[in-house]
Coordinates of C-alpha atoms and ligand atoms in Angstrom, one line a residue:
X27 CA -26.0 17.6 -119.2
X28 CA -29.5 16.6 -117.9
X29 CA -30.3 16.9 -114.2
X30 CA -30.2 13.3 -112.9
X31 CA -33.3 11.9 -111.2
X32 CA -33.2 12.1 -107.4
X33 CA -32.5 8.3 -107.0
X34 CA -29.5 8.7 -109.3
X35 CA -28.0 11.4 -107.0
X36 CA -28.0 9.1 -104.0
X37 CA -24.3 8.2 -103.9
X38 CA -23.3 11.9 -104.1
X39 CA -25.9 13.3 -101.7
X40 CA -25.2 11.8 -98.3
X41 CA -28.5 10.5 -96.7
X42 CA -27.6 11.9 -93.3
X43 CA -26.5 15.5 -92.8
X44 CA -22.9 14.6 -92.2
X45 CA -20.2 17.1 -93.3
X46 CA -19.3 16.4 -96.9
X47 CA -15.6 16.5 -97.9
X48 CA -14.2 15.9 -101.3
X49 CA -10.8 14.3 -100.9
X50 CA -8.7 15.1 -104.0
X51 CA -5.7 12.9 -104.6
X52 CA -3.1 13.9 -107.1
X53 CA -0.2 11.9 -108.5
X54 CA 2.5 11.8 -105.8
X55 CA 4.0 9.0 -103.7
X56 CA 2.2 10.6 -100.7
X57 CA -1.0 9.3 -102.2
X58 CA -0.6 6.3 -99.8
X59 CA -0.9 8.7 -96.9
X60 CA -4.2 10.0 -98.4
X61 CA -5.6 6.6 -97.6
X62 CA -5.0 7.2 -93.9
X63 CA -6.5 10.7 -94.2
X64 CA -9.6 9.2 -95.8
X65 CA -10.0 6.6 -93.1
X66 CA -9.5 9.1 -90.3
X67 CA -12.1 11.5 -91.8
X68 CA -14.7 8.8 -92.1
X69 CA -14.0 7.7 -88.5
X70 CA -14.6 11.3 -87.5
X71 CA -18.1 11.1 -89.0
X72 CA -17.4 12.9 -92.3
X73 CA -18.9 11.8 -95.6
X74 CA -15.8 11.5 -97.9
X75 CA -16.0 11.5 -101.7
X76 CA -12.6 10.5 -103.1
X77 CA -11.6 12.1 -106.4
X78 CA -8.3 10.9 -107.9
X79 CA -6.5 12.3 -110.9
X80 CA -5.8 9.7 -113.6
X81 CA -2.1 9.5 -112.6
X82 CA -2.9 9.2 -108.9
X83 CA -4.3 5.8 -109.6
X84 CA -0.7 4.7 -110.6
X85 CA 0.3 5.2 -107.0
X86 CA -2.8 3.8 -105.2
X87 CA -5.6 1.9 -106.8
X88 CA -9.2 3.1 -106.8
X89 CA -10.4 0.0 -105.0
X90 CA -8.6 1.2 -101.8
X91 CA -10.5 4.5 -101.8
X92 CA -13.7 2.7 -102.9
X93 CA -13.5 0.5 -99.8
X94 CA -12.6 3.2 -97.3
X95 CA -14.4 6.3 -98.7
X96 CA -18.1 7.0 -98.1
X97 CA -18.9 6.5 -101.8
X98 CA -17.1 5.1 -104.9
X99 CA -14.0 7.0 -106.0
X100 CA -14.1 9.0 -109.2
X101 CA -11.4 10.0 -111.6
X102 CA -13.1 11.5 -114.6
X103 CA -16.0 13.7 -115.4
X104 CA -17.0 10.9 -117.8
X105 CA -16.9 8.1 -115.1
X106 CA -20.6 7.8 -114.5
X107 CA -23.0 5.7 -116.6
X108 CA -25.4 8.5 -116.1
X109 CA -23.1 11.4 -116.0
X110 CA -23.7 13.9 -113.2
X111 CA -23.1 17.6 -113.7
X112 CA -19.4 18.0 -113.4
X113 CA -19.9 20.8 -110.8
X114 CA -22.0 18.7 -108.4
X115 CA -19.2 17.6 -106.1
X116 CA -17.8 21.1 -105.8
X117 CA -21.2 22.5 -105.1
X118 CA -22.0 19.9 -102.5
X119 CA -18.7 20.0 -100.6
X120 CA -18.3 21.6 -97.2
X121 CA -14.5 21.4 -97.7
X122 CA -12.4 20.3 -100.7
X123 CA -9.2 18.8 -99.5
X124 CA -6.3 18.0 -101.9
X125 CA -3.8 15.6 -100.4
X126 CA -1.2 15.2 -101.8
X127 CA -1.2 18.4 -104.0
X128 CA 1.6 18.0 -106.5
X129 CA 3.4 21.0 -108.1
X130 CA 1.4 20.3 -111.3
X131 CA -2.0 20.2 -109.5
X132 CA -1.1 23.5 -107.7
X133 CA -0.2 25.1 -111.0
X134 CA -3.4 24.0 -112.7
X135 CA -5.5 25.2 -109.8
X136 CA -3.8 28.5 -109.5
X137 CA -4.3 29.0 -113.3
X138 CA -8.0 28.1 -113.0
X139 CA -7.7 25.2 -115.4
X140 CA -10.6 22.7 -115.2
X141 CA -9.3 19.8 -117.3
X142 CA -10.2 16.9 -115.1
X143 CA -12.7 16.1 -112.4
X144 CA -10.5 17.3 -109.5
X145 CA -9.6 20.7 -111.0
X146 CA -13.2 21.1 -112.2
X147 CA -14.4 20.5 -108.6
X148 CA -11.8 23.0 -107.3
X149 CA -12.9 25.7 -109.7
X150 CA -16.6 24.9 -109.1
X151 CA -16.6 25.1 -105.3
X152 CA -17.3 28.0 -103.0
X153 CA -16.4 25.8 -100.0
X154 CA -13.1 26.2 -98.1
X155 CA -10.2 24.5 -99.9
X156 CA -7.2 22.9 -98.1
X157 CA -4.1 21.8 -100.1
X158 CA -1.3 19.7 -98.7
X159 CA 1.7 20.1 -101.0
X160 CA 4.0 17.1 -101.4
X161 CA 7.0 17.2 -103.7
X162 CA 10.8 17.1 -103.9
X163 CA 12.7 19.9 -102.1
X164 CA 13.9 21.4 -105.4
X165 CA 10.4 21.6 -106.7
X166 CA 9.0 23.0 -103.4
X167 CA 11.7 25.7 -103.5
X168 CA 11.0 26.6 -107.2
X169 CA 9.7 30.2 -107.6
X170 CA 6.9 29.0 -109.8
X171 CA 5.6 26.7 -107.1
X172 CA 6.0 29.4 -104.5
X173 CA 4.1 32.0 -106.6
X174 CA 1.3 29.6 -107.4
X175 CA 0.9 28.9 -103.6
X176 CA 1.0 32.6 -102.9
X177 CA -1.8 33.1 -105.4
X178 CA -3.9 30.4 -103.8
X179 CA -3.2 31.7 -100.2
X180 CA -4.4 35.2 -101.4
X181 CA -7.6 33.6 -102.6
X182 CA -8.2 32.1 -99.2
X183 CA -6.9 28.6 -99.7
X184 CA -5.6 26.9 -96.6
X185 CA -2.1 25.4 -97.0
X186 CA -1.0 22.6 -94.7
X187 CA 2.7 22.9 -95.4
X188 CA 5.0 20.0 -96.0
X189 CA 7.5 18.9 -93.4
X190 CA 11.0 17.6 -93.5
X191 CA 11.8 13.9 -93.9
X192 CA 12.5 11.1 -96.4
X193 CA 11.1 11.8 -99.9
X194 CA 10.6 9.4 -102.8
X195 CA 13.8 7.9 -104.1
X196 CA 15.5 8.2 -100.7
X197 CA 16.2 11.9 -100.8
X198 CA 15.8 13.8 -97.5
X199 CA 14.5 17.4 -97.2
X200 CA 11.4 19.6 -97.1
X201 CA 8.5 18.5 -99.2
X202 CA 7.2 15.5 -97.4
X203 CA 3.4 15.8 -97.0
X204 CA 2.1 16.8 -93.6
X205 CA 1.0 14.0 -91.3
X206 CA -2.6 12.6 -91.8
X207 CA -3.5 13.6 -88.2
X208 CA -2.6 17.2 -88.8
X209 CA -4.4 17.3 -92.2
X210 CA -7.5 15.9 -90.6
X211 CA -7.3 18.5 -87.7
X212 CA -7.1 21.3 -90.3
X213 CA -10.2 19.9 -92.2
X214 CA -12.2 19.3 -89.0
X215 CA -11.3 22.9 -87.8
X216 CA -12.9 24.3 -91.0
X217 CA -16.0 22.1 -90.7
X218 CA -16.7 23.0 -87.1
X219 CA -18.2 26.4 -87.7
X220 CA -20.9 24.6 -89.7
X221 CA -21.4 21.8 -87.2
X222 CA -21.2 21.9 -83.4
X223 CA -18.5 24.3 -82.2
X224 CA -16.2 22.8 -79.5
X225 CA -16.4 24.3 -76.0
X226 CA -13.0 26.1 -76.7
X227 CA -14.4 27.7 -79.8
X228 CA -12.8 31.1 -80.4
X229 CA -15.5 32.7 -82.6
X230 CA -15.3 36.4 -82.3
X231 CA -12.3 36.3 -80.1
X232 CA -9.5 38.7 -81.2
X233 CA -6.1 36.9 -81.0
X234 CA -2.7 38.6 -81.6
X235 CA 0.1 36.2 -82.3
X236 CA 3.8 37.0 -82.8
X237 CA 6.2 34.7 -84.6
X238 CA 9.8 34.4 -85.9
X239 CA 13.1 35.7 -84.7
X240 CA 13.8 39.4 -84.9
X241 CA 16.9 40.7 -86.7
X242 CA 18.9 43.5 -85.1
X243 CA 21.1 45.3 -87.6
X244 CA 24.9 45.7 -87.0
X245 CA 25.3 47.5 -90.4
X246 CA 23.3 47.5 -93.6
X247 CA 24.5 44.0 -94.5
X248 CA 24.8 42.2 -91.1
X249 CA 22.4 41.5 -88.3
X250 CA 22.1 39.5 -85.0
X251 CA 19.3 37.0 -84.9
X252 CA 18.4 33.6 -83.4
X253 CA 17.3 30.2 -84.6
X254 CA 13.5 30.8 -84.4
X255 CA 11.8 29.7 -87.6
X256 CA 8.3 31.0 -86.9
X257 CA 6.7 27.6 -87.4
X258 CA 5.2 27.4 -83.9
X259 CA 3.8 30.9 -84.1
X260 CA 2.3 30.3 -87.5
X261 CA 0.7 27.1 -86.3
X262 CA -0.8 29.0 -83.4
X263 CA -2.2 31.7 -85.8
X264 CA -3.6 29.1 -88.1
X265 CA -5.2 27.1 -85.3
X266 CA -6.8 30.2 -83.8
X267 CA -8.2 31.1 -87.2
X268 CA -9.6 27.6 -87.6
X269 CA -11.4 27.9 -84.3
X270 CA -13.0 31.1 -85.6
X271 CA -10.8 33.8 -84.0
X272 CA -10.0 37.1 -85.7
X273 CA -6.2 36.8 -85.9
X274 CA -3.5 39.3 -86.3
X275 CA 0.0 37.8 -86.9
X276 CA 2.9 40.1 -86.2
X277 CA 5.8 38.2 -87.8
X278 CA 9.5 38.4 -88.3
X279 CA 9.5 35.0 -90.1
X280 CA 10.1 34.5 -93.8
X281 CA 7.6 31.6 -93.9
X282 CA 4.3 32.1 -95.9
X283 CA 1.7 33.1 -93.3
X284 CA -1.4 31.0 -92.8
X285 CA -4.5 32.0 -94.8
X286 CA -7.2 34.2 -93.3
X287 CA -5.1 36.1 -90.8
X288 CA -4.1 39.8 -90.9
X289 CA -0.3 39.9 -91.3
X290 CA 2.0 42.6 -90.1
X291 CA 5.6 42.0 -91.2
X292 CA 8.3 43.3 -89.0
X293 CA 12.1 42.9 -88.8
X294 CA 13.5 44.3 -85.6
X295 CA 12.4 44.0 -81.9
X296 CA 11.6 47.7 -82.0
X297 CA 9.3 47.2 -85.0
X298 CA 7.7 44.3 -83.3
X299 CA 7.2 46.3 -80.1
X300 CA 5.5 49.1 -82.0
X301 CA 3.3 46.8 -84.0
X302 CA 2.2 44.7 -80.9
X303 CA 1.7 47.6 -78.5
X304 CA -0.4 49.5 -81.1
X305 CA -2.7 46.5 -81.4
X306 CA -2.7 44.9 -78.0
X307 CA -5.4 47.0 -76.4
X308 CA -7.9 45.5 -78.9
X309 CA -6.8 41.9 -78.5
X310 CA -8.6 39.5 -76.2
X311 CA -5.6 37.2 -76.3
X312 CA -1.9 37.8 -77.0
X313 CA 0.4 34.9 -77.7
X314 CA 4.1 36.0 -77.8
X315 CA 5.6 33.0 -79.7
X316 CA 8.3 35.2 -81.3
X317 CA 11.9 35.0 -80.2
X318 CA 12.4 38.7 -79.6
X319 CA 16.1 39.8 -79.3
X320 CA 16.9 40.8 -75.8
X321 CA 19.8 43.0 -76.9
X322 CA 20.5 45.0 -80.0
X323 CA 23.6 46.9 -81.2
X324 CA 23.5 50.3 -79.7
X325 CA 24.4 52.0 -82.9
X326 CA 24.0 50.3 -86.2
X327 CA 26.4 51.4 -88.9
X328 CA 24.8 53.3 -91.7
X329 CA 27.4 52.1 -94.2
X330 CA 29.0 48.6 -94.4
X331 CA 31.8 48.0 -91.9
X332 CA 35.1 46.8 -93.6
X333 CA 37.8 44.6 -92.3
X334 CA 40.4 47.2 -93.0
X335 CA 38.8 49.4 -90.4
X336 CA 39.7 46.8 -87.7
X337 CA 37.5 44.5 -85.6
X338 CA 34.4 46.5 -84.6
X339 CA 33.5 46.7 -81.0
X340 CA 29.8 45.8 -80.7
X341 CA 28.1 47.7 -77.9
X342 CA 24.7 46.2 -77.1
X343 CA 21.7 47.7 -75.4
X344 CA 18.6 46.0 -74.1
X345 CA 15.4 45.9 -76.1
X346 CA 12.0 46.5 -74.5
X347 CA 10.5 43.3 -73.0
X348 CA 7.3 43.5 -75.0
X349 CA 5.5 40.8 -73.0
X350 CA 6.4 42.4 -69.6
X351 CA 5.1 45.7 -71.0
X352 CA 1.8 43.9 -72.0
X353 CA 1.6 42.5 -68.5
X354 CA 1.8 46.0 -67.1
X355 CA -0.8 47.3 -69.6
X356 CA -3.2 44.3 -69.5
X357 CA -6.9 45.0 -69.4
X358 CA -9.3 42.9 -67.3
X359 CA -10.1 39.6 -69.0
X360 CA -7.2 39.8 -71.4
X361 CA -5.2 36.5 -71.7
X362 CA -1.4 36.8 -72.1
X363 CA 0.7 33.8 -73.2
X364 CA 4.5 33.7 -73.3
X365 CA 7.0 31.2 -74.4
X366 CA 10.1 30.2 -72.5
X367 CA 12.7 28.6 -74.8
X368 CA 15.3 27.1 -72.4
X369 CA 18.0 24.5 -72.3
X370 CA 18.3 23.9 -68.5
X371 CA 16.0 24.2 -65.5
X372 CA 13.3 24.6 -68.1
X373 CA 10.1 24.6 -65.9
X374 CA 11.7 26.6 -63.1
X375 CA 12.9 29.3 -65.4
X376 CA 9.5 29.3 -67.2
X377 CA 7.6 29.6 -64.0
X378 CA 9.7 32.6 -62.9
X379 CA 8.7 34.3 -66.2
X380 CA 5.1 33.7 -65.5
X381 CA 5.4 35.7 -62.3
X382 CA 7.9 38.3 -63.5
X383 CA 5.9 39.2 -66.6
X384 CA 2.5 38.9 -64.9
X385 CA 1.1 36.6 -67.6
X386 CA -1.5 33.8 -67.6
X387 CA 0.3 31.0 -69.4
X388 CA 3.8 30.2 -70.2
X389 CA 4.8 27.5 -72.7
X390 CA 8.0 25.9 -71.4
X391 CA 9.9 24.7 -74.3
X392 CA 13.0 22.6 -73.8
X393 CA 14.8 23.6 -77.1
X394 CA 17.6 21.1 -76.3
X395 CA 15.3 18.0 -76.4
X396 CA 15.4 15.9 -79.6
X397 CA 12.8 16.9 -82.1
X398 CA 11.7 20.0 -80.1
X399 CA 12.1 23.7 -80.4
X400 CA 13.7 25.8 -83.1
X401 CA 13.3 24.9 -86.8
X402 CA 11.7 21.5 -86.2
X403 CA 8.2 20.6 -87.3
X404 CA 7.6 19.0 -84.0
X405 CA 7.7 20.3 -80.4
X406 CA 7.4 19.0 -76.8
X407 CA 6.2 21.5 -74.2
X408 CA 4.7 22.0 -70.7
X409 CA 2.1 24.7 -70.4
X410 CA 2.2 26.3 -67.0
X411 CA -0.7 28.4 -65.8
X412 CA -0.6 31.3 -63.2
X413 CA -3.5 29.3 -61.7
X414 CA -1.1 26.4 -61.0
X415 CA -2.3 24.3 -63.9
X416 CA 0.3 22.1 -65.6
X417 CA -0.3 20.6 -69.0
X418 CA 2.4 18.4 -70.5
X419 CA 2.4 18.0 -74.3
X420 CA 4.8 15.2 -75.3
X421 CA 6.6 15.3 -78.6
X422 CA 3.9 16.1 -81.3
X423 CA 3.6 18.3 -84.4
X424 CA 3.6 22.0 -83.8
X425 CA 0.0 22.0 -85.1
X426 CA -1.0 19.7 -82.1
X427 CA 1.0 21.8 -79.7
X428 CA -0.9 24.9 -81.0
X429 CA -4.2 23.1 -80.3
X430 CA -3.1 22.3 -76.8
X431 CA -2.1 25.9 -76.1
X432 CA -5.4 27.2 -77.5
X433 CA -7.4 24.7 -75.4
X434 CA -5.8 26.2 -72.3
X435 CA -6.5 29.8 -73.6
X436 CA -10.2 28.7 -74.3
X437 CA -10.5 27.4 -70.7
X438 CA -9.3 30.8 -69.4
X439 CA -11.6 32.8 -71.6
X440 CA -14.7 30.8 -70.5
X441 CA -13.9 29.3 -67.1
X442 CA -16.1 26.5 -65.9
Ligands
CTP18 N1 9.8 38.5 -75.2 C1 9.3 39.8 -75.4 N2 10.2 40.8 -75.6 C2 11.5 40.7 -75.5 C3 12.0 39.4 -75.3 C4 11.1 38.3 -75.1 O1 8.1 40.0 -75.5 N3 12.3 41.7 -75.7 C5 8.9 37.4 -75.0 C6 9.0 36.3 -75.9 O2 8.2 36.4 -77.0 C7 8.6 35.1 -75.1 C8 9.1 35.4 -73.7 O3 9.1 36.9 -73.7 O4 7.2 34.9 -75.0 C9 10.5 35.0 -73.4 O5 10.9 35.4 -72.2 P1 12.4 36.0 -72.0 O6 12.5 36.3 -70.5 O7 12.7 37.1 -72.8 O8 13.3 34.8 -72.3 P2 14.7 34.8 -73.0 O9 14.7 35.6 -74.2 O10 15.1 33.4 -73.1 O11 15.5 35.7 -71.9 P3 16.1 35.3 -70.5 O12 17.6 35.4 -70.7 O13 15.6 36.3 -69.5 O14 15.7 33.9 -70.1

């Protein structure tokens, strides 16, 4: 294809140096939420180039994206009267966002297919890519979808995972596309290193995050654990990464870890203790979001216990309080953050942990409140500081809660 004359490039080369985001929309019912994503990105000062797959236009018409985007939407490499090189959008993009990303789109991208404008753009870009999967729970749980996502995560693609809720056809389950505000946060976080960094920027800061609930074996087939999913810890690791931190995630969670972070998978409190203590001296910030078991069976059976042998008597012993140990070992300037998952006297109990463990911030989490705490995609917390600061974060996505915690961490790292 011939290189177009400069004036023909105009719609695809924003006149002002605004960040350039390609908004890819594939064919899912959540395409209607992509309209809101488009509007919010434009409001945030981003130049948005909408690219729809042919079938996406069955859900939302191109006219909507034409009106709200920064330039006319496109669906095909052959759209233009004077066709532009099919790689131009991918080359120009600062971020390529796909919302919603269907199982089919993820498969085609993972396989490197370039059979329409959106997949061509994805294959042609060197910019960060963000995908927001949306599909029925059965499809989200299918090994093919999981493996395709794992491939993309390994290649550095950021996944904004779906949440729970009502799906097309009235079904309820996991697979509902993330909320537009969280998707926009993820994109803006990736754009920031190029544009102005916010005052709480974490570039070069080494952040150690823990997540998930540990498992303490009773015998080779049984264990004691808790309801922690790891979602809040993963959201913290992802947000710290977006703000430019070097992130190590020590995790006991089965969830796919966020892109761009070093992952240390552990199972027991003892393994988490070893992994955290080995790395803590090098960390500028440690966020203990994991629900570490406080007790473990004193002796785990080496072979399976059987009913015929009678009811086993479980003798428990305490685990090491990792956070308290970090409080004892802290080096000057290091910021330590703990969580207090409570059901009663939440702030009072949280505040006493702040003092007892000698930490800087405690995130008081009323896990009994509706929509907050374990397993939910949302949370409501109060962040208490050893300096007396109190920051209430009303019910919001765990992504937003993570941003609020990191804002407090940022303020402690660079006071004033
Ligand atoms: N924590 C830890 N090591 C443990 C237990 C907890 O590092 N063995 C951390 C958690 O990651 C969290 C905080 O300490 O940041 C929770 O404090 P904790 O006092 O253990 O709370 P609970 O487990 O609820 O225990 P308690 O019965 O004392 O309230």
